[in-house]
GROMACS .gro file of C-alpha atoms in nm:
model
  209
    1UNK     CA    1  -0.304   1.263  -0.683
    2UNK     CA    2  -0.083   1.475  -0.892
    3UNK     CA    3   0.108   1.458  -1.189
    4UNK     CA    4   0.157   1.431  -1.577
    5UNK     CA    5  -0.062   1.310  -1.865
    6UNK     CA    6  -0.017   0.977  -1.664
    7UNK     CA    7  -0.226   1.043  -1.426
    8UNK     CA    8  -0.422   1.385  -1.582
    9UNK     CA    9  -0.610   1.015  -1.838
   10UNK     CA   10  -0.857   1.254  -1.948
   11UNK     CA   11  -0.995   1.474  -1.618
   12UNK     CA   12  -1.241   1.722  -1.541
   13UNK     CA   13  -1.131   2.077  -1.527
   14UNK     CA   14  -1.054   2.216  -1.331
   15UNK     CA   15  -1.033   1.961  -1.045
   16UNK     CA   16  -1.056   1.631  -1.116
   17UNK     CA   17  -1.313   1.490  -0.901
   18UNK     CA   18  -1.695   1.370  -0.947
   19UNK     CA   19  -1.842   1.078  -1.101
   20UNK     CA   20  -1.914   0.937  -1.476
   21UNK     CA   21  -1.542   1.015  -1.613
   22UNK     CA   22  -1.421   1.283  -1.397
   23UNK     CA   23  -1.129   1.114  -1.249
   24UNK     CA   24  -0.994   1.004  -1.620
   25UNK     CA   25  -0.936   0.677  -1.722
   26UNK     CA   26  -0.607   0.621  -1.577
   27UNK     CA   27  -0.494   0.461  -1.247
   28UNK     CA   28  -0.653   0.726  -1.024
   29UNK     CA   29  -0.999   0.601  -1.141
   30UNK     CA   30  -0.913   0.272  -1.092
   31UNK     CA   31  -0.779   0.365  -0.731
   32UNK     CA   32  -1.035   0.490  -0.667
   33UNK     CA   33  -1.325   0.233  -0.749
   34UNK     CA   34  -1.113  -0.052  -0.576
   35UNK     CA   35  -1.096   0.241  -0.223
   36UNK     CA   36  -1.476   0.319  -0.287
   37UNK     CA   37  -1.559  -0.098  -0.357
   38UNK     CA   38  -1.387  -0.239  -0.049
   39UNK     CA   39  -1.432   0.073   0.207
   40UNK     CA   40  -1.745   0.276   0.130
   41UNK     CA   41  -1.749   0.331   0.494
   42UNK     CA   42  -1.467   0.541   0.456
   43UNK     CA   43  -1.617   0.758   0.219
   44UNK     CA   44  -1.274   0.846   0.027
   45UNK     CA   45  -1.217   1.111  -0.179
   46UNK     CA   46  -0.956   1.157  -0.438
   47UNK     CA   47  -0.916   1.410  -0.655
   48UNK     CA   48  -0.723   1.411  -0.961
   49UNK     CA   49  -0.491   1.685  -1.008
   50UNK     CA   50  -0.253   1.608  -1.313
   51UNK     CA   51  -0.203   1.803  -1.623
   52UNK     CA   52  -0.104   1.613  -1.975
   53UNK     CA   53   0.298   1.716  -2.058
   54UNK     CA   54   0.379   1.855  -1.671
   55UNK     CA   55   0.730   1.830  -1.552
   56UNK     CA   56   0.869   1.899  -1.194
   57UNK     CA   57   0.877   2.239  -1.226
   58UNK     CA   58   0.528   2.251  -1.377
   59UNK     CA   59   0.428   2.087  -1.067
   60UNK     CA   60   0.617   2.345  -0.809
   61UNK     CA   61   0.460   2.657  -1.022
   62UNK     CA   62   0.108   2.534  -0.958
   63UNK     CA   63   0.152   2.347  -0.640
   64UNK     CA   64  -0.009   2.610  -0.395
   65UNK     CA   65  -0.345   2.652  -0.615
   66UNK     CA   66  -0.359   2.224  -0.741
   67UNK     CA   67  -0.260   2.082  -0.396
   68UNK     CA   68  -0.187   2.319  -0.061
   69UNK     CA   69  -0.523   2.488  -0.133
   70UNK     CA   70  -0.723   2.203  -0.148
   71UNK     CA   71  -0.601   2.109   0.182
   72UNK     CA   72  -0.537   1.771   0.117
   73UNK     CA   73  -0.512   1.444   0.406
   74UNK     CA   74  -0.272   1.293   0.204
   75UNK     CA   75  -0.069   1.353  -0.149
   76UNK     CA   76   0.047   1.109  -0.428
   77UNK     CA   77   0.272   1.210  -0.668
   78UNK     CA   78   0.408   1.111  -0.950
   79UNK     CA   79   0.634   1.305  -1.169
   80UNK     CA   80   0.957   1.292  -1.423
   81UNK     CA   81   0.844   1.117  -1.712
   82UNK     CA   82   0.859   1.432  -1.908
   83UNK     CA   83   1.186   1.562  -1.751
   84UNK     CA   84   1.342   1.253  -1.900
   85UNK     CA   85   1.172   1.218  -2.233
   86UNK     CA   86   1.188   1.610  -2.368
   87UNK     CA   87   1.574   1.531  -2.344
   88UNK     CA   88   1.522   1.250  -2.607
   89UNK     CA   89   1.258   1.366  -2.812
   90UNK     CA   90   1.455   1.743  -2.825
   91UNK     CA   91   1.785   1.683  -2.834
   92UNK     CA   92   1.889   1.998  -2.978
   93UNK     CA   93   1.716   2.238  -2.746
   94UNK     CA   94   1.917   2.223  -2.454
   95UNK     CA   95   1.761   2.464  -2.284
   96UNK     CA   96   1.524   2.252  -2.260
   97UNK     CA   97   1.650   1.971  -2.074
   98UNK     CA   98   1.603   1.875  -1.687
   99UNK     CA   99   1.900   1.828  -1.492
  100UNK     CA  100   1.915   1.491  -1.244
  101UNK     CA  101   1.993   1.729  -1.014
  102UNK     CA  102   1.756   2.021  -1.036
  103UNK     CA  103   1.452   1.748  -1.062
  104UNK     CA  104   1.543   1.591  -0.739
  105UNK     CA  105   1.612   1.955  -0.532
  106UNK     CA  106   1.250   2.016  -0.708
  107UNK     CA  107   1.061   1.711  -0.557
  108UNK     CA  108   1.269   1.739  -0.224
  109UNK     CA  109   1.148   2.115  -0.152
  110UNK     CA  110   0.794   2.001  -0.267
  111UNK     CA  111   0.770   1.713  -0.027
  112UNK     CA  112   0.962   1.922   0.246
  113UNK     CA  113   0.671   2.210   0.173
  114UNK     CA  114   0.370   1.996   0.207
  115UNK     CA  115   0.485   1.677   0.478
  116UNK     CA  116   0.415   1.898   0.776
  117UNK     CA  117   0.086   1.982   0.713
  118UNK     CA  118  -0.054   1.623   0.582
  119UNK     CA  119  -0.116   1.303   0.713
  120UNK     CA  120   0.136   1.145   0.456
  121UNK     CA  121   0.248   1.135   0.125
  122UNK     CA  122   0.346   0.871  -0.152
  123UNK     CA  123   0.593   0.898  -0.413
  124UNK     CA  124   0.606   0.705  -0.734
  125UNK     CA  125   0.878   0.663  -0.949
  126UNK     CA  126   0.857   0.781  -1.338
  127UNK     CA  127   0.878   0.457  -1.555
  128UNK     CA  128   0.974   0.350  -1.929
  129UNK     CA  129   0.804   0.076  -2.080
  130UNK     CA  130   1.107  -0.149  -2.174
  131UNK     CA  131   1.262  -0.407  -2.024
  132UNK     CA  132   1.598  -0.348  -2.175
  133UNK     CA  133   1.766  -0.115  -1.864
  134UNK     CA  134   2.045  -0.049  -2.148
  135UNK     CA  135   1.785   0.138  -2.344
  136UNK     CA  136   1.938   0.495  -2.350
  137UNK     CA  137   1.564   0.643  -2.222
  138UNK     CA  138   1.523   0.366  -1.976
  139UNK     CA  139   1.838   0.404  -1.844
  140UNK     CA  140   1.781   0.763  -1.827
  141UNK     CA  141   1.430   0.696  -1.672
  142UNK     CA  142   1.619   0.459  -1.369
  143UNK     CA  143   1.808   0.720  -1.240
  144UNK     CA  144   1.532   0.970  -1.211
  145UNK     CA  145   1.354   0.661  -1.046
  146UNK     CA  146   1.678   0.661  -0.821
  147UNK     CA  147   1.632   1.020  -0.763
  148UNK     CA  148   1.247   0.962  -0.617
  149UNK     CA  149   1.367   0.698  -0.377
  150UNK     CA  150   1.674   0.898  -0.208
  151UNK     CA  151   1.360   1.180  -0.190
  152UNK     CA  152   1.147   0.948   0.003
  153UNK     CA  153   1.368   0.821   0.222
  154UNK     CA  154   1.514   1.138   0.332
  155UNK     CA  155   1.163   1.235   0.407
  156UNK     CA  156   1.009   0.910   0.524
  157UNK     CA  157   0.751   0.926   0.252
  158UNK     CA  158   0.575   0.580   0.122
  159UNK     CA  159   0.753   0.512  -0.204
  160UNK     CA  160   0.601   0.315  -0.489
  161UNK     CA  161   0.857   0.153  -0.742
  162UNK     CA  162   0.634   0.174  -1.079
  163UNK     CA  163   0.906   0.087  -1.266
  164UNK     CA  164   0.960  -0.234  -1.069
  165UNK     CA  165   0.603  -0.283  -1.079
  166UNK     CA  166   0.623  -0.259  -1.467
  167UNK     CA  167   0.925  -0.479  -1.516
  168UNK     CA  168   0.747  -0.780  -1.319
  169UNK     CA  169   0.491  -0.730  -1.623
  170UNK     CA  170   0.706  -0.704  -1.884
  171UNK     CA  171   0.836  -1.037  -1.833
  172UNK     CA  172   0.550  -1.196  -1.969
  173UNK     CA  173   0.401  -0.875  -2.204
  174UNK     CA  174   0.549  -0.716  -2.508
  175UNK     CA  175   0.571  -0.347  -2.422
  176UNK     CA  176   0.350  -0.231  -2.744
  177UNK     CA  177   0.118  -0.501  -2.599
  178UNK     CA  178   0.097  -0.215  -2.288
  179UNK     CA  179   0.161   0.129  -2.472
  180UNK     CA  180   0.266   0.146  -2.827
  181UNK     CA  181   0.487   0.437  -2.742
  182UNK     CA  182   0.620   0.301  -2.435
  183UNK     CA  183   0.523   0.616  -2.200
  184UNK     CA  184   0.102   0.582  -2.233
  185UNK     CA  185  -0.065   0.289  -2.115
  186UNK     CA  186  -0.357   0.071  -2.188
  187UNK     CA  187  -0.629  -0.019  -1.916
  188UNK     CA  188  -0.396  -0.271  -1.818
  189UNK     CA  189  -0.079  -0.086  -1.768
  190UNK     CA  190  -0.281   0.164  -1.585
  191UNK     CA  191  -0.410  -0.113  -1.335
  192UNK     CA  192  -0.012  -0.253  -1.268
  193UNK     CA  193   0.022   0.119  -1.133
  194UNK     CA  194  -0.282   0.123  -0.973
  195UNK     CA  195  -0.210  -0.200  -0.814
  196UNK     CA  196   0.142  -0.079  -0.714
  197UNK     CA  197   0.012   0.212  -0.554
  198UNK     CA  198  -0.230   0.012  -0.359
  199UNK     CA  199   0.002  -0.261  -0.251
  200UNK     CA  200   0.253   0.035  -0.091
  201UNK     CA  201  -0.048   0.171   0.107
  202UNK     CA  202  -0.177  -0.186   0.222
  203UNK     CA  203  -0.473  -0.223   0.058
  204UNK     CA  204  -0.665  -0.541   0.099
  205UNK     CA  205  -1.022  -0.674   0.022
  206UNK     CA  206  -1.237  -0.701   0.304
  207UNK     CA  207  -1.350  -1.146   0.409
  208UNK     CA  208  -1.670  -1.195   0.268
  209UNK     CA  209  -1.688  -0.887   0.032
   0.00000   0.00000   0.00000
């Protein structure tokens, strides 16, 4: 599983995988105890590969050490939250700033790179912690969401909606009651993408676990 500081929650280095804390205390960890609870015959193993303030193009330059080498069944990623927000948070740094289009060719010759030689892959939108989709950043996020979908369907990968997951939340939740900065998560945010992830790959508990 691969991405920004979303999923990176505070790994080992450098591969994110072991007991007592290495996996972070994000979603992955959580994936990964509900896998491990339900299956232990399965003997899963995920690894945590994501690195705090990564963009797509972070991701491509260290894709062949933090994901082809490990030779991996299957790959999760999730990526674009920082593509989006440097735009906001920098505005006067243009040089700076990802390009709709330049994210999605990234993620498209990623997933076109690695599909052939795994079992499957999952892609998972960015999100924004705000209900309001006229927000200028959550706006901004949606059609870098948009970008993720058109990317899995051209490839046939699984796609999770974390956004949508997010907004079913948010009906009830105050976003500060999630992340006070709209981007980081509490335990519980962490477990709506969790969940997300494990609804897209048909997770269910075992009868008579």
């Amino acid at each position: 599983m691969i991405g920004d500081s979303i999923t990176d929650a505070e790994r080992a280095r450098p591969v994110g995988e072991g007991p007592f804390g290495a996996l972070g205390k994000g979603y992955v960890a959580q994936v990964d105890a509900l896998l491990n609870a339900a299956h232990p015959e399965h003997a899963i193993r995920v690894v945590n590969m994501g690195i705090t303030r990564n963009t797509a193009a972070d991701l491509a330059a260290r894709w062949t050490s933090d994901v082809l080498e490990l030779k991996p069944d299957w790959v999760s990623v999730m990526i674009g939250i920082n593509d989006v927000w440097i735009r906001h948070m920098r505005p006067r740094e243009p040089e700076l700033h990802v390009e709709l289009e330049d994210y999605e060719q990234t993620l498209d010759a990623l997933v076109a790179r690695t599909q052939p030689g795994v079992q499957g892959m999952v892609l998972m939108t960015p999100f924004y912690i705000e209900p309001n989709r006229q927000d200028r950043v959550r706006a901004h996020m949606d059609r870098f969401g948009g970008a993720v979908k058109r990317v899995a369907t051209r490839h046939g990968t699984r796609f999770v909606d974390v956004q949508a997951a997010f907004d079913r939340v948010l009906e009830h939740l105050y976003p500060a009651a999630m992340a006070w900065d709209r981007v980081h998560p509490d335990h519980v945010g962490h477990m709506v993408i969790a969940r997300a992830f494990l609804n897209e790959i048909g997770f269910e508990w075992p009868r008579g676990a």
